[in-house]
Short mmCIF file of the N, C-alpha and C atoms (twelve columns), coordinates in Angstrom:
data_MODEL
# 
_entry.id   MODEL 
# 
loop_
_atom_site.group_PDB 
_atom_site.id 
_atom_site.type_symbol 
_atom_site.label_atom_id 
_atom_site.label_alt_id 
_atom_site.label_comp_id 
_atom_site.label_asym_id 
_atom_site.label_seq_id 
_atom_site.Cartn_x 
_atom_site.Cartn_y 
_atom_site.Cartn_z 
_atom_site.pdbx_PDB_model_num 
ATOM 1   N N  . MET A 1   0.837   -1.191 0.000   1 
ATOM 2   C CA . MET A 1   0.000   0.000  0.000   1 
ATOM 3   C C  . MET A 1   0.876   1.247  0.000   1 
ATOM 4   N N  . TRP A 2   0.327   2.293  -0.591  1 
ATOM 5   C CA . TRP A 2   1.042   3.558  -0.641  1 
ATOM 6   C C  . TRP A 2   0.954   4.249  0.717   1 
ATOM 7   N N  . PRO A 3   1.935   5.079  1.032   1 
ATOM 8   C CA . PRO A 3   1.904   5.796  2.314   1 
ATOM 9   C C  . PRO A 3   0.642   6.651  2.444   1 
ATOM 10  N N  . ARG A 4   0.260   6.890  3.688   1 
ATOM 11  C CA . ARG A 4   -0.887  7.743  3.998   1 
ATOM 12  C C  . ARG A 4   -0.418  8.867  4.923   1 
ATOM 13  N N  . ILE A 5   -1.055  10.003 4.783   1 
ATOM 14  C CA . ILE A 5   -0.881  11.101 5.730   1 
ATOM 15  C C  . ILE A 5   -2.279  11.368 6.260   1 
ATOM 16  N N  . GLY A 6   -2.485  11.014 7.504   1 
ATOM 17  C CA . GLY A 6   -3.841  11.042 8.044   1 
ATOM 18  C C  . GLY A 6   -4.676  10.063 7.235   1 
ATOM 19  N N  . GLU A 7   -5.773  10.526 6.699   1 
ATOM 20  C CA . GLU A 7   -6.638  9.665  5.895   1 
ATOM 21  C C  . GLU A 7   -6.381  9.805  4.396   1 
ATOM 22  N N  . LEU A 8   -5.424  10.652 4.027   1 
ATOM 23  C CA . LEU A 8   -5.152  10.906 2.616   1 
ATOM 24  C C  . LEU A 8   -4.050  9.993  2.075   1 
ATOM 25  N N  . ARG A 9   -4.281  9.458  0.870   1 
ATOM 26  C CA . ARG A 9   -3.215  8.726  0.201   1 
ATOM 27  C C  . ARG A 9   -2.157  9.723  -0.251  1 
ATOM 28  N N  . ALA A 10  -0.908  9.295  -0.217  1 
ATOM 29  C CA . ALA A 10  0.193   10.154 -0.634  1 
ATOM 30  C C  . ALA A 10  0.328   10.148 -2.150  1 
ATOM 31  N N  . LEU A 11  0.650   11.301 -2.696  1 
ATOM 32  C CA . LEU A 11  0.978   11.459 -4.106  1 
ATOM 33  C C  . LEU A 11  2.439   11.883 -4.150  1 
ATOM 34  N N  . SER A 12  3.308   10.943 -4.541  1 
ATOM 35  C CA . SER A 12  4.735   11.246 -4.657  1 
ATOM 36  C C  . SER A 12  5.089   11.206 -6.135  1 
ATOM 37  N N  . LEU A 13  5.374   12.351 -6.689  1 
ATOM 38  C CA . LEU A 13  5.594   12.507 -8.124  1 
ATOM 39  C C  . LEU A 13  7.024   12.164 -8.516  1 
ATOM 40  N N  . GLY A 14  7.187   11.516 -9.662  1 
ATOM 41  C CA . GLY A 14  8.510   11.231 -10.206 1 
ATOM 42  C C  . GLY A 14  9.366   10.411 -9.268  1 
ATOM 43  N N  . THR A 15  10.664  10.596 -9.414  1 
ATOM 44  C CA . THR A 15  11.618  9.908  -8.550  1 
ATOM 45  C C  . THR A 15  12.182  10.906 -7.545  1 
ATOM 46  N N  . PRO A 16  12.639  10.405 -6.393  1 
ATOM 47  C CA . PRO A 16  13.171  11.301 -5.359  1 
ATOM 48  C C  . PRO A 16  14.319  12.161 -5.884  1 
ATOM 49  N N  . GLY A 17  14.451  13.313 -5.269  1 
ATOM 50  C CA . GLY A 17  15.539  14.215 -5.624  1 
ATOM 51  C C  . GLY A 17  15.056  15.376 -6.472  1 
ATOM 52  N N  . GLU A 18  15.899  15.763 -7.414  1 
ATOM 53  C CA . GLU A 18  15.633  16.937 -8.240  1 
ATOM 54  C C  . GLU A 18  14.314  16.826 -9.005  1 
ATOM 55  N N  . MET A 19  14.023  15.646 -9.543  1 
ATOM 56  C CA . MET A 19  12.795  15.482 -10.324 1 
ATOM 57  C C  . MET A 19  11.562  15.733 -9.470  1 
ATOM 58  N N  . ARG A 20  11.486  15.107 -8.294  1 
ATOM 59  C CA . ARG A 20  10.318  15.289 -7.428  1 
ATOM 60  C C  . ARG A 20  10.197  16.743 -6.995  1 
ATOM 61  N N  . ALA A 21  11.299  17.368 -6.639  1 
ATOM 62  C CA . ALA A 21  11.259  18.775 -6.221  1 
ATOM 63  C C  . ALA A 21  10.722  19.653 -7.350  1 
ATOM 64  N N  . ARG A 22  11.172  19.401 -8.587  1 
ATOM 65  C CA . ARG A 22  10.713  20.192 -9.744  1 
ATOM 66  C C  . ARG A 22  9.228   19.970 -9.995  1 
ATOM 67  N N  . LEU A 23  8.776   18.712 -9.959  1 
ATOM 68  C CA . LEU A 23  7.363   18.421 -10.206 1 
ATOM 69  C C  . LEU A 23  6.475   19.005 -9.105  1 
ATOM 70  N N  . ASN A 24  6.906   18.884 -7.854  1 
ATOM 71  C CA . ASN A 24  6.133   19.476 -6.755  1 
ATOM 72  C C  . ASN A 24  6.040   20.993 -6.920  1 
ATOM 73  N N  . ALA A 25  7.140   21.624 -7.330  1 
ATOM 74  C CA . ALA A 25  7.124   23.073 -7.531  1 
ATOM 75  C C  . ALA A 25  6.126   23.452 -8.625  1 
ATOM 76  N N  . LEU A 26  6.024   22.651 -9.672  1 
ATOM 77  C CA . LEU A 26  5.053   22.916 -10.739 1 
ATOM 78  C C  . LEU A 26  3.621   22.805 -10.222 1 
ATOM 79  N N  . VAL A 27  3.366   21.828 -9.352  1 
ATOM 80  C CA . VAL A 27  2.024   21.693 -8.763  1 
ATOM 81  C C  . VAL A 27  1.732   22.901 -7.884  1 
ATOM 82  N N  . LEU A 28  2.684   23.262 -7.030  1 
ATOM 83  C CA . LEU A 28  2.466   24.372 -6.106  1 
ATOM 84  C C  . LEU A 28  2.315   25.703 -6.837  1 
ATOM 85  N N  . ALA A 29  2.890   25.819 -8.025  1 
ATOM 86  C CA . ALA A 29  2.736   27.017 -8.844  1 
ATOM 87  C C  . ALA A 29  1.476   26.942 -9.708  1 
ATOM 88  N N  . GLU A 30  0.729   25.857 -9.567  1 
ATOM 89  C CA . GLU A 30  -0.511  25.600 -10.305 1 
ATOM 90  C C  . GLU A 30  -0.287  25.555 -11.822 1 
ATOM 91  N N  . VAL A 31  0.901   25.062 -12.207 1 
ATOM 92  C CA . VAL A 31  1.234   24.826 -13.610 1 
ATOM 93  C C  . VAL A 31  0.915   23.373 -13.960 1 
ATOM 94  N N  . LYS A 32  1.214   22.475 -13.054 1 
ATOM 95  C CA . LYS A 32  0.990   21.031 -13.245 1 
ATOM 96  C C  . LYS A 32  -0.358  20.664 -12.645 1 
ATOM 97  N N  . ALA A 33  -1.258  20.151 -13.491 1 
ATOM 98  C CA . ALA A 33  -2.609  19.786 -13.035 1 
ATOM 99  C C  . ALA A 33  -2.975  18.376 -13.454 1 
ATOM 100 N N  . ALA A 34  -1.949  17.541 -13.709 1 
ATOM 101 C CA . ALA A 34  -2.204  16.160 -14.110 1 
ATOM 102 C C  . ALA A 34  -0.940  15.342 -13.889 1 
ATOM 103 N N  . THR A 35  -1.130  14.037 -13.761 1 
ATOM 104 C CA . THR A 35  -0.002  13.121 -13.683 1 
ATOM 105 C C  . THR A 35  -0.434  11.771 -14.224 1 
ATOM 106 N N  . ALA A 36  0.536   11.019 -14.701 1 
ATOM 107 C CA . ALA A 36  0.252   9.706  -15.281 1 
ATOM 108 C C  . ALA A 36  0.969   8.622  -14.493 1 
ATOM 109 N N  . GLY A 37  0.305   7.487  -14.363 1 
ATOM 110 C CA . GLY A 37  0.891   6.316  -13.734 1 
ATOM 111 C C  . GLY A 37  0.547   5.090  -14.556 1 
ATOM 112 N N  . LEU A 38  1.090   3.967  -14.161 1 
ATOM 113 C CA . LEU A 38  0.819   2.724  -14.873 1 
ATOM 114 C C  . LEU A 38  -0.138  1.862  -14.068 1 
ATOM 115 N N  . ILE A 39  -1.114  1.285  -14.733 1 
ATOM 116 C CA . ILE A 39  -2.120  0.468  -14.051 1 
ATOM 117 C C  . ILE A 39  -1.462  -0.677 -13.280 1 
ATOM 118 N N  . GLY A 40  -0.361  -1.199 -13.800 1 
ATOM 119 C CA . GLY A 40  0.336   -2.293 -13.128 1 
ATOM 120 C C  . GLY A 40  0.834   -1.926 -11.746 1 
ATOM 121 N N  . GLU A 41  1.176   -0.651 -11.540 1 
ATOM 122 C CA . GLU A 41  1.642   -0.209 -10.216 1 
ATOM 123 C C  . GLU A 41  0.541   -0.344 -9.173  1 
ATOM 124 N N  . TYR A 42  -0.690  -0.108 -9.582  1 
ATOM 125 C CA . TYR A 42  -1.824  -0.209 -8.663  1 
ATOM 126 C C  . TYR A 42  -2.013  -1.662 -8.231  1 
ATOM 127 N N  . ALA A 43  -1.943  -2.583 -9.179  1 
ATOM 128 C CA . ALA A 43  -2.103  -4.003 -8.881  1 
ATOM 129 C C  . ALA A 43  -0.984  -4.482 -7.959  1 
ATOM 130 N N  . GLU A 44  0.254   -4.076 -8.253  1 
ATOM 131 C CA . GLU A 44  1.396   -4.478 -7.428  1 
ATOM 132 C C  . GLU A 44  1.256   -3.998 -5.995  1 
ATOM 133 N N  . GLU A 45  0.707   -2.819 -5.806  1 
ATOM 134 C CA . GLU A 45  0.588   -2.219 -4.473  1 
ATOM 135 C C  . GLU A 45  -0.755  -2.505 -3.801  1 
ATOM 136 N N  . GLY A 46  -1.664  -3.181 -4.497  1 
ATOM 137 C CA . GLY A 46  -2.976  -3.446 -3.923  1 
ATOM 138 C C  . GLY A 46  -3.786  -2.173 -3.706  1 
ATOM 139 N N  . GLU A 47  -3.610  -1.197 -4.595  1 
ATOM 140 C CA . GLU A 47  -4.290  0.087  -4.475  1 
ATOM 141 C C  . GLU A 47  -5.428  0.196  -5.479  1 
ATOM 142 N N  . GLU A 48  -6.475  0.901  -5.084  1 
ATOM 143 C CA . GLU A 48  -7.559  1.234  -6.000  1 
ATOM 144 C C  . GLU A 48  -7.186  2.496  -6.758  1 
ATOM 145 N N  . LEU A 49  -7.802  2.697  -7.921  1 
ATOM 146 C CA . LEU A 49  -7.596  3.937  -8.659  1 
ATOM 147 C C  . LEU A 49  -8.137  5.113  -7.853  1 
ATOM 148 N N  . GLU A 50  -7.546  6.261  -8.054  1 
ATOM 149 C CA . GLU A 50  -8.089  7.477  -7.469  1 
ATOM 150 C C  . GLU A 50  -9.468  7.720  -8.069  1 
ATOM 151 N N  . ARG A 51  -10.252 8.544  -7.404  1 
ATOM 152 C CA . ARG A 51  -11.594 8.861  -7.905  1 
ATOM 153 C C  . ARG A 51  -11.798 10.371 -7.811  1 
ATOM 154 N N  . ALA A 52  -12.628 10.887 -8.703  1 
ATOM 155 C CA . ALA A 52  -12.926 12.312 -8.689  1 
ATOM 156 C C  . ALA A 52  -13.443 12.707 -7.313  1 
ATOM 157 N N  . GLY A 53  -12.941 13.817 -6.808  1 
ATOM 158 C CA . GLY A 53  -13.323 14.305 -5.487  1 
ATOM 159 C C  . GLY A 53  -12.385 13.858 -4.379  1 
ATOM 160 N N  . GLU A 54  -11.592 12.826 -4.618  1 
ATOM 161 C CA . GLU A 54  -10.642 12.354 -3.601  1 
ATOM 162 C C  . GLU A 54  -9.522  13.369 -3.441  1 
ATOM 163 N N  . ARG A 55  -9.111  13.568 -2.222  1 
ATOM 164 C CA . ARG A 55  -7.979  14.456 -1.944  1 
ATOM 165 C C  . ARG A 55  -6.752  13.599 -1.666  1 
ATOM 166 N N  . LEU A 56  -5.617  14.067 -2.177  1 
ATOM 167 C CA . LEU A 56  -4.348  13.368 -2.043  1 
ATOM 168 C C  . LEU A 56  -3.328  14.290 -1.402  1 
ATOM 169 N N  . ALA A 57  -2.462  13.723 -0.581  1 
ATOM 170 C CA . ALA A 57  -1.396  14.482 0.071   1 
ATOM 171 C C  . ALA A 57  -0.173  14.491 -0.841  1 
ATOM 172 N N  . LEU A 58  0.188   15.646 -1.355  1 
ATOM 173 C CA . LEU A 58  1.390   15.797 -2.161  1 
ATOM 174 C C  . LEU A 58  2.573   15.791 -1.208  1 
ATOM 175 N N  . VAL A 59  3.529   14.885 -1.429  1 
ATOM 176 C CA . VAL A 59  4.630   14.715 -0.477  1 
ATOM 177 C C  . VAL A 59  5.985   14.907 -1.140  1 
ATOM 178 N N  . ASP A 60  6.973   15.209 -0.285  1 
ATOM 179 C CA . ASP A 60  8.349   15.361 -0.745  1 
ATOM 180 C C  . ASP A 60  9.086   14.031 -0.596  1 
ATOM 181 N N  . ASP A 61  10.400  14.082 -0.710  1 
ATOM 182 C CA . ASP A 61  11.219  12.859 -0.641  1 
ATOM 183 C C  . ASP A 61  11.141  12.145 0.697   1 
ATOM 184 N N  . HIS A 62  10.735  12.852 1.737   1 
ATOM 185 C CA . HIS A 62  10.677  12.274 3.085   1 
ATOM 186 C C  . HIS A 62  9.240   12.006 3.523   1 
ATOM 187 N N  . ASP A 63  8.325   11.957 2.541   1 
ATOM 188 C CA . ASP A 63  6.895   11.762 2.792   1 
ATOM 189 C C  . ASP A 63  6.298   12.847 3.680   1 
ATOM 190 N N  . ALA A 64  6.899   14.035 3.659   1 
ATOM 191 C CA . ALA A 64  6.353   15.184 4.382   1 
ATOM 192 C C  . ALA A 64  5.359   15.903 3.460   1 
ATOM 193 N N  . LEU A 65  4.280   16.379 4.021   1 
ATOM 194 C CA . LEU A 65  3.224   17.063 3.284   1 
ATOM 195 C C  . LEU A 65  3.721   18.406 2.737   1 
ATOM 196 N N  . VAL A 66  3.515   18.622 1.429   1 
ATOM 197 C CA . VAL A 66  3.824   19.922 0.840   1 
ATOM 198 C C  . VAL A 66  2.573   20.595 0.289   1 
ATOM 199 N N  . GLY A 67  1.503   19.821 0.110   1 
ATOM 200 C CA . GLY A 67  0.255   20.374 -0.396  1 
ATOM 201 C C  . GLY A 67  -0.807  19.296 -0.483  1 
ATOM 202 N N  . VAL A 68  -2.019  19.728 -0.775  1 
ATOM 203 C CA . VAL A 68  -3.138  18.798 -0.959  1 
ATOM 204 C C  . VAL A 68  -3.759  19.110 -2.317  1 
ATOM 205 N N  . VAL A 69  -3.993  18.050 -3.094  1 
ATOM 206 C CA . VAL A 69  -4.665  18.198 -4.382  1 
ATOM 207 C C  . VAL A 69  -5.980  17.433 -4.343  1 
ATOM 208 N N  . GLU A 70  -6.925  17.888 -5.143  1 
ATOM 209 C CA . GLU A 70  -8.201  17.191 -5.286  1 
ATOM 210 C C  . GLU A 70  -8.285  16.634 -6.703  1 
ATOM 211 N N  . VAL A 71  -8.571  15.350 -6.801  1 
ATOM 212 C CA . VAL A 71  -8.682  14.684 -8.094  1 
ATOM 213 C C  . VAL A 71  -9.943  15.193 -8.792  1 
ATOM 214 N N  . THR A 72  -9.778  15.620 -10.043 1 
ATOM 215 C CA . THR A 72  -10.922 16.106 -10.818 1 
ATOM 216 C C  . THR A 72  -11.336 15.134 -11.912 1 
ATOM 217 N N  . GLY A 73  -10.483 14.152 -12.197 1 
ATOM 218 C CA . GLY A 73  -10.830 13.155 -13.195 1 
ATOM 219 C C  . GLY A 73  -9.781  12.070 -13.279 1 
ATOM 220 N N  . VAL A 74  -10.224 10.864 -13.617 1 
ATOM 221 C CA . VAL A 74  -9.332  9.719  -13.775 1 
ATOM 222 C C  . VAL A 74  -9.793  8.947  -15.007 1 
ATOM 223 N N  . GLU A 75  -8.839  8.614  -15.853 1 
ATOM 224 C CA . GLU A 75  -9.150  7.847  -17.048 1 
ATOM 225 C C  . GLU A 75  -8.006  6.870  -17.294 1 
ATOM 226 N N  . VAL A 76  -8.333  5.647  -17.687 1 
ATOM 227 C CA . VAL A 76  -7.323  4.654  -18.039 1 
ATOM 228 C C  . VAL A 76  -7.359  4.483  -19.552 1 
ATOM 229 N N  . VAL A 77  -6.212  4.726  -20.188 1 
ATOM 230 C CA . VAL A 77  -6.116  4.626  -21.646 1 
ATOM 231 C C  . VAL A 77  -4.821  3.922  -22.026 1 
ATOM 232 N N  . ARG A 78  -4.781  3.435  -23.251 1 
ATOM 233 C CA . ARG A 78  -3.545  2.876  -23.788 1 
ATOM 234 C C  . ARG A 78  -2.504  3.991  -23.881 1 
ATOM 235 N N  . PHE A 79  -1.245  3.641  -23.691 1 
ATOM 236 C CA . PHE A 79  -0.163  4.619  -23.800 1 
ATOM 237 C C  . PHE A 79  -0.252  5.378  -25.115 1 
ATOM 238 N N  . ALA A 80  -0.529  4.679  -26.208 1 
ATOM 239 C CA . ALA A 80  -0.617  5.308  -27.528 1 
ATOM 240 C C  . ALA A 80  -1.810  6.242  -27.657 1 
ATOM 241 N N  . ASP A 81  -2.779  6.141  -26.746 1 
ATOM 242 C CA . ASP A 81  -4.010  6.939  -26.841 1 
ATOM 243 C C  . ASP A 81  -4.084  8.080  -25.838 1 
ATOM 244 N N  . VAL A 82  -3.013  8.317  -25.073 1 
ATOM 245 C CA . VAL A 82  -3.015  9.448  -24.143 1 
ATOM 246 C C  . VAL A 82  -3.180  10.719 -24.977 1 
ATOM 247 N N  . PRO A 83  -4.195  11.520 -24.668 1 
ATOM 248 C CA . PRO A 83  -4.450  12.707 -25.492 1 
ATOM 249 C C  . PRO A 83  -3.504  13.875 -25.176 1 
ATOM 250 N N  . TRP A 84  -3.302  14.713 -26.171 1 
ATOM 251 C CA . TRP A 84  -2.425  15.871 -26.029 1 
ATOM 252 C C  . TRP A 84  -2.903  16.822 -24.939 1 
ATOM 253 N N  . ASP A 85  -4.211  17.014 -24.791 1 
ATOM 254 C CA . ASP A 85  -4.680  17.951 -23.758 1 
ATOM 255 C C  . ASP A 85  -4.300  17.450 -22.367 1 
ATOM 256 N N  . PHE A 86  -4.257  16.130 -22.169 1 
ATOM 257 C CA . PHE A 86  -3.809  15.586 -20.885 1 
ATOM 258 C C  . PHE A 86  -2.311  15.826 -20.718 1 
ATOM 259 N N  . ALA A 87  -1.534  15.471 -21.737 1 
ATOM 260 C CA . ALA A 87  -0.080  15.640 -21.667 1 
ATOM 261 C C  . ALA A 87  0.280   17.096 -21.379 1 
ATOM 262 N N  . ARG A 88  -0.407  18.018 -22.022 1 
ATOM 263 C CA . ARG A 88  -0.167  19.448 -21.804 1 
ATOM 264 C C  . ARG A 88  -0.498  19.836 -20.358 1 
ATOM 265 N N  . ALA A 89  -1.557  19.237 -19.788 1 
ATOM 266 C CA . ALA A 89  -1.951  19.543 -18.404 1 
ATOM 267 C C  . ALA A 89  -0.920  19.062 -17.388 1 
ATOM 268 N N  . GLU A 90  -0.043  18.137 -17.799 1 
ATOM 269 C CA . GLU A 90  1.028   17.716 -16.885 1 
ATOM 270 C C  . GLU A 90  2.009   18.858 -16.627 1 
ATOM 271 N N  . GLY A 91  2.026   19.852 -17.512 1 
ATOM 272 C CA . GLY A 91  2.781   21.073 -17.257 1 
ATOM 273 C C  . GLY A 91  4.279   20.930 -17.219 1 
ATOM 274 N N  . GLU A 92  4.814   19.915 -17.888 1 
ATOM 275 C CA . GLU A 92  6.249   19.674 -17.816 1 
ATOM 276 C C  . GLU A 92  7.012   20.216 -19.018 1 
ATOM 277 N N  . GLY A 93  6.327   20.983 -19.877 1 
ATOM 278 C CA . GLY A 93  7.008   21.655 -20.968 1 
ATOM 279 C C  . GLY A 93  7.090   20.893 -22.276 1 
ATOM 280 N N  . ASP A 94  6.430   19.742 -22.373 1 
ATOM 281 C CA . ASP A 94  6.446   19.013 -23.639 1 
ATOM 282 C C  . ASP A 94  5.790   19.854 -24.720 1 
ATOM 283 N N  . ARG A 95  6.366   19.835 -25.919 1 
ATOM 284 C CA . ARG A 95  5.859   20.651 -27.019 1 
ATOM 285 C C  . ARG A 95  4.943   19.884 -27.959 1 
ATOM 286 N N  . SER A 96  4.817   18.576 -27.752 1 
ATOM 287 C CA . SER A 96  3.943   17.754 -28.597 1 
ATOM 288 C C  . SER A 96  3.643   16.455 -27.865 1 
ATOM 289 N N  . ILE A 97  2.629   15.740 -28.342 1 
ATOM 290 C CA . ILE A 97  2.305   14.449 -27.737 1 
ATOM 291 C C  . ILE A 97  3.434   13.453 -27.993 1 
ATOM 292 N N  . GLU A 98  4.100   13.578 -29.125 1 
ATOM 293 C CA . GLU A 98  5.227   12.688 -29.418 1 
ATOM 294 C C  . GLU A 98  6.368   12.903 -28.424 1 
ATOM 295 N N  . GLU A 99  6.628   14.161 -28.101 1 
ATOM 296 C CA . GLU A 99  7.669   14.469 -27.116 1 
ATOM 297 C C  . GLU A 99  7.273   13.929 -25.740 1 
ATOM 298 N N  . TRP A 100 5.990   14.077 -25.378 1 
ATOM 299 C CA . TRP A 100 5.502   13.552 -24.099 1 
ATOM 300 C C  . TRP A 100 5.691   12.039 -24.058 1 
ATOM 301 N N  . ARG A 101 5.291   11.345 -25.134 1 
ATOM 302 C CA . ARG A 101 5.408   9.875  -25.163 1 
ATOM 303 C C  . ARG A 101 6.863   9.436  -25.061 1 
ATOM 304 N N  . ALA A 102 7.739   10.094 -25.802 1 
ATOM 305 C CA . ALA A 102 9.159   9.727  -25.758 1 
ATOM 306 C C  . ALA A 102 9.727   9.917  -24.355 1 
ATOM 307 N N  . GLY A 103 9.422   11.043 -23.739 1 
ATOM 308 C CA . GLY A 103 9.928   11.311 -22.390 1 
ATOM 309 C C  . GLY A 103 9.393   10.341 -21.361 1 
ATOM 310 N N  . HIS A 104 8.100   10.038 -21.442 1 
ATOM 311 C CA . HIS A 104 7.517   9.100  -20.477 1 
ATOM 312 C C  . HIS A 104 7.981   7.667  -20.710 1 
ATOM 313 N N  . ALA A 105 8.147   7.272  -21.964 1 
ATOM 314 C CA . ALA A 105 8.663   5.928  -22.257 1 
ATOM 315 C C  . ALA A 105 10.080  5.791  -21.696 1 
ATOM 316 N N  . THR A 106 10.899  6.823  -21.867 1 
ATOM 317 C CA . THR A 106 12.262  6.800  -21.337 1 
ATOM 318 C C  . THR A 106 12.240  6.726  -19.813 1 
ATOM 319 N N  . TYR A 107 11.379  7.531  -19.187 1 
ATOM 320 C CA . TYR A 107 11.284  7.527  -17.725 1 
ATOM 321 C C  . TYR A 107 10.884  6.143  -17.209 1 
ATOM 322 N N  . TRP A 108 9.799   5.590  -17.753 1 
ATOM 323 C CA . TRP A 108 9.334   4.296  -17.247 1 
ATOM 324 C C  . TRP A 108 10.346  3.189  -17.505 1 
ATOM 325 N N  . ALA A 109 11.043  3.227  -18.629 1 
ATOM 326 C CA . ALA A 109 12.092  2.235  -18.882 1 
ATOM 327 C C  . ALA A 109 13.217  2.380  -17.855 1 
ATOM 328 N N  . ARG A 110 13.577  3.626  -17.531 1 
ATOM 329 C CA . ARG A 110 14.646  3.883  -16.564 1 
ATOM 330 C C  . ARG A 110 14.296  3.365  -15.175 1 
ATOM 331 N N  . VAL A 111 13.011  3.413  -14.813 1 
ATOM 332 C CA . VAL A 111 12.620  2.930  -13.483 1 
ATOM 333 C C  . VAL A 111 12.217  1.457  -13.503 1 
ATOM 334 N N  . GLY A 112 12.444  0.789  -14.652 1 
ATOM 335 C CA . GLY A 112 12.264  -0.658 -14.703 1 
ATOM 336 C C  . GLY A 112 10.946  -1.161 -15.231 1 
ATOM 337 N N  . THR A 113 10.131  -0.298 -15.840 1 
ATOM 338 C CA . THR A 113 8.845   -0.720 -16.377 1 
ATOM 339 C C  . THR A 113 8.677   -0.206 -17.805 1 
ATOM 340 N N  . PRO A 114 9.342   -0.860 -18.764 1 
ATOM 341 C CA . PRO A 114 9.183   -0.407 -20.153 1 
ATOM 342 C C  . PRO A 114 7.719   -0.461 -20.580 1 
ATOM 343 N N  . VAL A 115 7.326   0.456  -21.440 1 
ATOM 344 C CA . VAL A 115 5.942   0.510  -21.907 1 
ATOM 345 C C  . VAL A 115 5.886   0.250  -23.413 1 
ATOM 346 N N  . THR A 116 4.712   -0.207 -23.856 1 
ATOM 347 C CA . THR A 116 4.414   -0.358 -25.275 1 
ATOM 348 C C  . THR A 116 3.188   0.501  -25.563 1 
ATOM 349 N N  . ASP A 117 2.802   0.559  -26.821 1 
ATOM 350 C CA . ASP A 117 1.596   1.309  -27.176 1 
ATOM 351 C C  . ASP A 117 0.379   0.816  -26.416 1 
ATOM 352 N N  . ASP A 118 0.350   -0.479 -26.061 1 
ATOM 353 C CA . ASP A 118 -0.820  -1.071 -25.402 1 
ATOM 354 C C  . ASP A 118 -0.790  -1.003 -23.883 1 
ATOM 355 N N  . THR A 119 0.289   -0.509 -23.295 1 
ATOM 356 C CA . THR A 119 0.365   -0.398 -21.835 1 
ATOM 357 C C  . THR A 119 -0.740  0.525  -21.336 1 
ATOM 358 N N  . GLN A 120 -1.431  0.095  -20.271 1 
ATOM 359 C CA . GLN A 120 -2.525  0.883  -19.706 1 
ATOM 360 C C  . GLN A 120 -1.978  1.960  -18.764 1 
ATOM 361 N N  . VAL A 121 -2.322  3.207  -19.077 1 
ATOM 362 C CA . VAL A 121 -1.853  4.371  -18.329 1 
ATOM 363 C C  . VAL A 121 -3.028  4.984  -17.580 1 
ATOM 364 N N  . VAL A 122 -2.810  5.293  -16.313 1 
ATOM 365 C CA . VAL A 122 -3.811  5.980  -15.497 1 
ATOM 366 C C  . VAL A 122 -3.533  7.477  -15.605 1 
ATOM 367 N N  . CYS A 123 -4.475  8.197  -16.187 1 
ATOM 368 C CA . CYS A 123 -4.355  9.645  -16.373 1 
ATOM 369 C C  . CYS A 123 -5.178  10.336 -15.287 1 
ATOM 370 N N  . ILE A 124 -4.494  11.002 -14.387 1 
ATOM 371 C CA . ILE A 124 -5.145  11.653 -13.244 1 
ATOM 372 C C  . ILE A 124 -5.048  13.160 -13.416 1 
ATOM 373 N N  . ARG A 125 -6.192  13.811 -13.359 1 
ATOM 374 C CA . ARG A 125 -6.243  15.276 -13.376 1 
ATOM 375 C C  . ARG A 125 -6.575  15.738 -11.960 1 
ATOM 376 N N  . PHE A 126 -6.016  16.872 -11.572 1 
ATOM 377 C CA . PHE A 126 -6.230  17.364 -10.208 1 
ATOM 378 C C  . PHE A 126 -6.126  18.876 -10.175 1 
ATOM 379 N N  . ARG A 127 -6.506  19.413 -9.033  1 
ATOM 380 C CA . ARG A 127 -6.315  20.847 -8.781  1 
ATOM 381 C C  . ARG A 127 -5.742  20.992 -7.384  1 
ATOM 382 N N  . LEU A 128 -4.897  21.982 -7.213  1 
ATOM 383 C CA . LEU A 128 -4.298  22.264 -5.913  1 
ATOM 384 C C  . LEU A 128 -5.344  22.912 -5.021  1 
ATOM 385 N N  . VAL A 129 -5.549  22.363 -3.820  1 
ATOM 386 C CA . VAL A 129 -6.521  22.959 -2.901  1 
ATOM 387 C C  . VAL A 129 -5.859  23.624 -1.697  1 
ATOM 388 N N  . SER A 130 -4.650  23.179 -1.350  1 
ATOM 389 C CA . SER A 130 -3.933  23.847 -0.264  1 
ATOM 390 C C  . SER A 130 -2.455  23.524 -0.330  1 
ATOM 391 N N  . THR A 131 -1.674  24.394 0.268   1 
ATOM 392 C CA . THR A 131 -0.250  24.179 0.406   1 
ATOM 393 C C  . THR A 131 0.039   23.939 1.879   1 
ATOM 394 N N  . GLU A 132 1.241   23.519 2.168   1 
ATOM 395 C CA . GLU A 132 1.592   23.271 3.570   1 
ATOM 396 C C  . GLU A 132 1.316   24.488 4.441   1 
ATOM 397 N N  . GLY A 133 1.500   25.677 3.851   1 
ATOM 398 C CA . GLY A 133 1.319   26.897 4.621   1 
ATOM 399 C C  . GLY A 133 -0.063  27.495 4.581   1 
ATOM 400 N N  . GLY A 134 -1.013  26.882 3.876   1 
ATOM 401 C CA . GLY A 134 -2.353  27.459 3.835   1 
ATOM 402 C C  . GLY A 134 -3.111  27.054 2.589   1 
ATOM 403 N N  . THR A 135 -4.089  27.838 2.219   1 
ATOM 404 C CA . THR A 135 -4.975  27.524 1.105   1 
ATOM 405 C C  . THR A 135 -4.415  28.071 -0.195  1 
ATOM 406 N N  . ALA A 136 -4.577  27.318 -1.251  1 
ATOM 407 C CA . ALA A 136 -4.168  27.769 -2.585  1 
ATOM 408 C C  . ALA A 136 -5.183  28.776 -3.110  1 
ATOM 409 N N  . THR A 137 -4.773  29.483 -4.134  1 
ATOM 410 C CA . THR A 137 -5.679  30.459 -4.735  1 
ATOM 411 C C  . THR A 137 -6.667  29.788 -5.659  1 
# 
């Protein structure tokens, strides 16, 4: 199971270190409003998919709370079918869906889970509702 902070499931973006710090900063700046995961990770961890309205604890490398996001939508699609509007909502600077796919394929291969066009991707959209220091705008 994934870590919990109180009753909230933790949302730990990317890999620890510089990547997680950069992604968290994008969320806190309200630039990043989506993230993608692999359906296989949920099965391995015995976790259910997020659901619209669920709040998640955005955490740093030490599982400390940095903010709270509210899930606004969840969709499971083939890697090849992830839409550009979703990729753009991830806010990571990709200039095309092809660039997004290449970057994500490289990332998942690097962390030990190569993907194909048919790999099932969990596309989660969210909005920032609060930061560690108070309420978001």
